[in-house]
mmCIF file of C-alpha atoms in Angstrom:
data_model
loop_
_atom_site.group_PDB
_atom_site.id
_atom_site.type_symbol
_atom_site.label_atom_id
_atom_site.label_comp_id
_atom_site.label_asym_id
_atom_site.label_seq_id
_atom_site.Cartn_x
_atom_site.Cartn_y
_atom_site.Cartn_z
ATOM 1 C CA MET A 1464 27.099 5.175 25.804
ATOM 2 C CA LYS A 1465 24.053 4.292 27.692
ATOM 3 C CA TYR A 1466 21.973 7.488 24.887
ATOM 4 C CA LEU A 1467 23.719 5.592 22.171
ATOM 5 C CA ALA A 1468 22.649 2.396 23.356
ATOM 6 C CA ALA A 1469 19.231 2.832 23.680
ATOM 7 C CA LEU A 1470 19.142 4.893 20.385
ATOM 8 C CA LEU A 1471 19.801 2.237 19.116
ATOM 9 C CA LEU A 1472 17.516 -0.438 20.050
ATOM 10 C CA SER A 1473 14.757 1.319 20.082
ATOM 11 C CA ALA A 1474 15.629 2.316 16.155
ATOM 12 C CA THR A 1475 15.713 -1.718 15.479
ATOM 13 C CA LEU A 1476 12.397 -2.164 17.503
ATOM 14 C CA LEU A 1477 10.960 0.756 15.683
ATOM 15 C CA ILE A 1478 12.198 -1.083 12.334
ATOM 16 C CA SER A 1479 11.308 -4.330 12.985
ATOM 17 C CA SER A 1480 7.730 -3.275 14.293
ATOM 18 C CA CYS A 1481 6.921 -1.560 11.012
ATOM 19 C CA THR A 1482 8.313 -4.786 9.474
ATOM 20 C CA VAL A 1483 5.987 -7.220 11.018
ATOM 21 C CA ASN A 1484 2.493 -4.759 10.836
ATOM 22 C CA ARG A 1485 3.356 -3.139 7.939
ATOM 23 C CA LYS A 1486 -0.134 -2.966 5.609
ATOM 24 C CA TYR A 1487 2.027 -1.138 2.828
ATOM 25 C CA THR A 1488 5.194 -0.571 0.992
ATOM 26 C CA ILE A 1489 6.342 2.688 -1.079
ATOM 27 C CA GLN A 1490 9.054 2.854 -3.506
ATOM 28 C CA ARG A 1491 9.022 5.644 -5.536
ATOM 29 C CA TYR A 1492 10.450 6.211 -8.648
ATOM 30 C CA LYS A 1493 11.446 8.896 -11.517
ATOM 31 C CA THR A 1494 11.012 8.585 -14.641
ATOM 32 C CA ASP A 1495 10.980 10.902 -18.149
ATOM 33 C CA HIS A 1496 6.654 9.914 -18.264
ATOM 34 C CA PRO A 1497 4.440 13.121 -17.621
ATOM 35 C CA ALA A 1498 2.247 11.182 -16.147
ATOM 36 C CA VAL A 1499 2.196 9.911 -12.611
ATOM 37 C CA ILE A 1500 2.258 5.812 -12.871
ATOM 38 C CA ILE A 1501 0.915 3.799 -9.359
ATOM 39 C CA THR A 1502 2.059 -0.075 -9.572
ATOM 40 C CA GLY A 1503 1.791 -2.413 -7.615
ATOM 41 C CA ALA A 1504 -0.006 -6.036 -5.872
ATOM 42 C CA VAL A 1505 -2.197 -6.961 -2.787
ATOM 43 C CA TYR A 1506 -1.417 -10.154 -1.172
ATOM 44 C CA ASP A 1507 -2.949 -12.284 1.825
ATOM 45 C CA LYS A 1508 -1.140 -11.089 4.989
ATOM 46 C CA LYS A 1509 -1.039 -14.290 6.914
ATOM 47 C CA THR A 1510 -0.486 -16.555 3.259
ATOM 48 C CA LYS A 1511 1.512 -13.568 1.265
ATOM 49 C CA LYS A 1512 0.002 -15.115 -2.097
ATOM 50 C CA LYS A 1513 -1.338 -12.380 -4.620
ATOM 51 C CA MET A 1514 -4.972 -11.749 -4.356
ATOM 52 C CA PRO A 1515 -6.752 -11.221 -7.496
ATOM 53 C CA ALA A 1516 -9.889 -8.677 -8.310
ATOM 54 C CA VAL A 1517 -8.647 -6.105 -4.663
ATOM 55 C CA ARG A 1518 -10.066 -2.890 -5.967
ATOM 56 C CA ILE A 1519 -7.900 -0.840 -5.464
ATOM 57 C CA MET A 1520 -9.283 3.556 -5.618
ATOM 58 C CA SER A 1521 -8.428 6.883 -4.981
ATOM 59 C CA LEU A 1522 -9.850 8.429 -1.685
ATOM 60 C CA MET A 1523 -9.041 12.128 -3.755
ATOM 61 C CA ASP A 1524 -9.921 11.692 -7.316
ATOM 62 C CA SER A 1525 -12.285 9.015 -7.226
ATOM 63 C CA MET A 1526 -10.199 6.592 -10.174
ATOM 64 C CA LYS A 1527 -10.473 3.506 -9.648
ATOM 65 C CA VAL A 1528 -9.081 -0.367 -10.710
ATOM 66 C CA ASN A 1529 -9.284 -3.703 -9.878
ATOM 67 C CA THR A 1530 -5.944 -5.861 -9.557
ATOM 68 C CA ASP A 1531 -5.797 -8.796 -12.242
ATOM 69 C CA ASN A 1532 -5.453 -12.484 -11.397
ATOM 70 C CA ASP A 1533 -2.516 -12.480 -10.737
ATOM 71 C CA GLY A 1534 -2.908 -9.540 -7.737
ATOM 72 C CA ASN A 1535 -1.017 -6.721 -9.830
ATOM 73 C CA TYR A 1536 -2.579 -3.450 -10.527
ATOM 74 C CA THR A 1537 -1.847 -0.544 -12.949
ATOM 75 C CA LEU A 1538 -3.062 3.352 -11.653
ATOM 76 C CA LYS A 1539 -2.314 5.785 -13.636
ATOM 77 C CA SER A 1540 -2.170 9.504 -11.022
ATOM 78 C CA THR A 1541 -2.373 13.375 -11.239
ATOM 79 C CA VAL A 1542 -0.365 15.272 -9.742
ATOM 80 C CA GLY A 1543 -1.328 16.807 -6.190
ATOM 81 C CA SER A 1544 -1.353 15.068 -3.320
ATOM 82 C CA GLN A 1545 -3.201 11.656 -3.252
ATOM 83 C CA LYS A 1546 -4.735 8.639 -0.724
ATOM 84 C CA LEU A 1547 -5.084 4.899 -1.760
ATOM 85 C CA LYS A 1548 -7.147 2.231 -0.557
ATOM 86 C CA ALA A 1549 -7.734 -1.174 -1.170
ATOM 87 C CA ILE A 1550 -10.632 -3.497 -0.427
ATOM 88 C CA TRP A 1551 -11.876 -6.819 -0.776
ATOM 89 C CA VAL A 1552 -14.525 -8.499 0.911
ATOM 90 C CA GLY A 1553 -13.982 -10.712 4.490
ATOM 91 C CA TYR A 1554 -10.281 -8.400 4.834
ATOM 92 C CA TYR A 1555 -9.773 -5.561 6.141
ATOM 93 C CA ASP A 1556 -9.476 -2.389 4.411
ATOM 94 C CA VAL A 1557 -6.257 -0.965 3.696
ATOM 95 C CA ASN A 1558 -5.803 2.525 3.988
ATOM 96 C CA THR A 1559 -2.413 4.997 2.425
ATOM 97 C CA LYS A 1560 -1.169 7.982 4.553
ATOM 98 C CA LYS A 1561 -1.488 11.314 2.031
ATOM 99 C CA ILE A 1562 1.394 10.829 -0.765
ATOM 100 C CA MET A 1563 2.180 13.554 -2.649
ATOM 101 C CA LEU A 1564 2.699 13.016 -5.860
ATOM 102 C CA ASN A 1565 5.014 15.207 -8.348
ATOM 103 C CA ARG A 1566 5.436 15.188 -12.907
ATOM 104 C CA GLY A 1567 7.259 11.911 -13.617
ATOM 105 C CA ASP A 1568 7.066 9.989 -10.254
ATOM 106 C CA SER A 1569 6.303 6.266 -10.764
ATOM 107 C CA LEU A 1570 5.800 4.683 -7.336
ATOM 108 C CA MET A 1571 5.528 0.712 -6.618
ATOM 109 C CA ILE A 1572 2.692 0.537 -3.524
ATOM 110 C CA ASP A 1573 2.238 -3.239 -2.533
ATOM 111 C CA PHE A 1574 -0.928 -4.080 -0.062
ATOM 112 C CA TYR A 1575 -0.212 -6.539 2.577
ATOM 113 C CA MET A 1576 -4.681 -7.584 3.529
ATOM 114 C CA LYS A 1577 -5.448 -9.132 6.025
ATOM 115 C CA GLU A 1578 -8.300 -11.127 6.947
ATOM 116 C CA ASP A 1579 -10.954 -10.386 8.823
ATOM 117 C CA ASN A 1580 -12.969 -12.929 10.760
ATOM 118 C CA ARG A 1581 -15.750 -11.220 12.235
ATOM 119 C CA PRO A 1582 -19.110 -12.492 11.750
ATOM 120 C CA LEU A 1583 -21.172 -10.959 8.666
ATOM 121 C CA ILE A 1584 -23.783 -9.217 9.877
ATOM 122 C CA ASP A 1585 -27.386 -10.451 8.388
#
């Protein structure tokens, strides 16, 4: 019984810490489309507002796109392993872990960027 209680407490703490400290979320869907489509939005982690003009880039095949005026993006990718990075001046970069993409995958990846308050060096 103590083991079960400890396990439930550990799981609850893990889930709550992931929710509070998340840098990105991923939802995967299957489609009939042969290409891999990645869509999503970029949010300021503190204000929860969408961020326009954030650079989203693939670290595996050098594809790049910027978020639109509403903070949304769409990126066509290839089958295989992929890592994405969100970059914006004044914010910490956000990198995804390696994601395996298969034919017909459609992913929604939302990034949550934290403001970088370190002073800029001249």
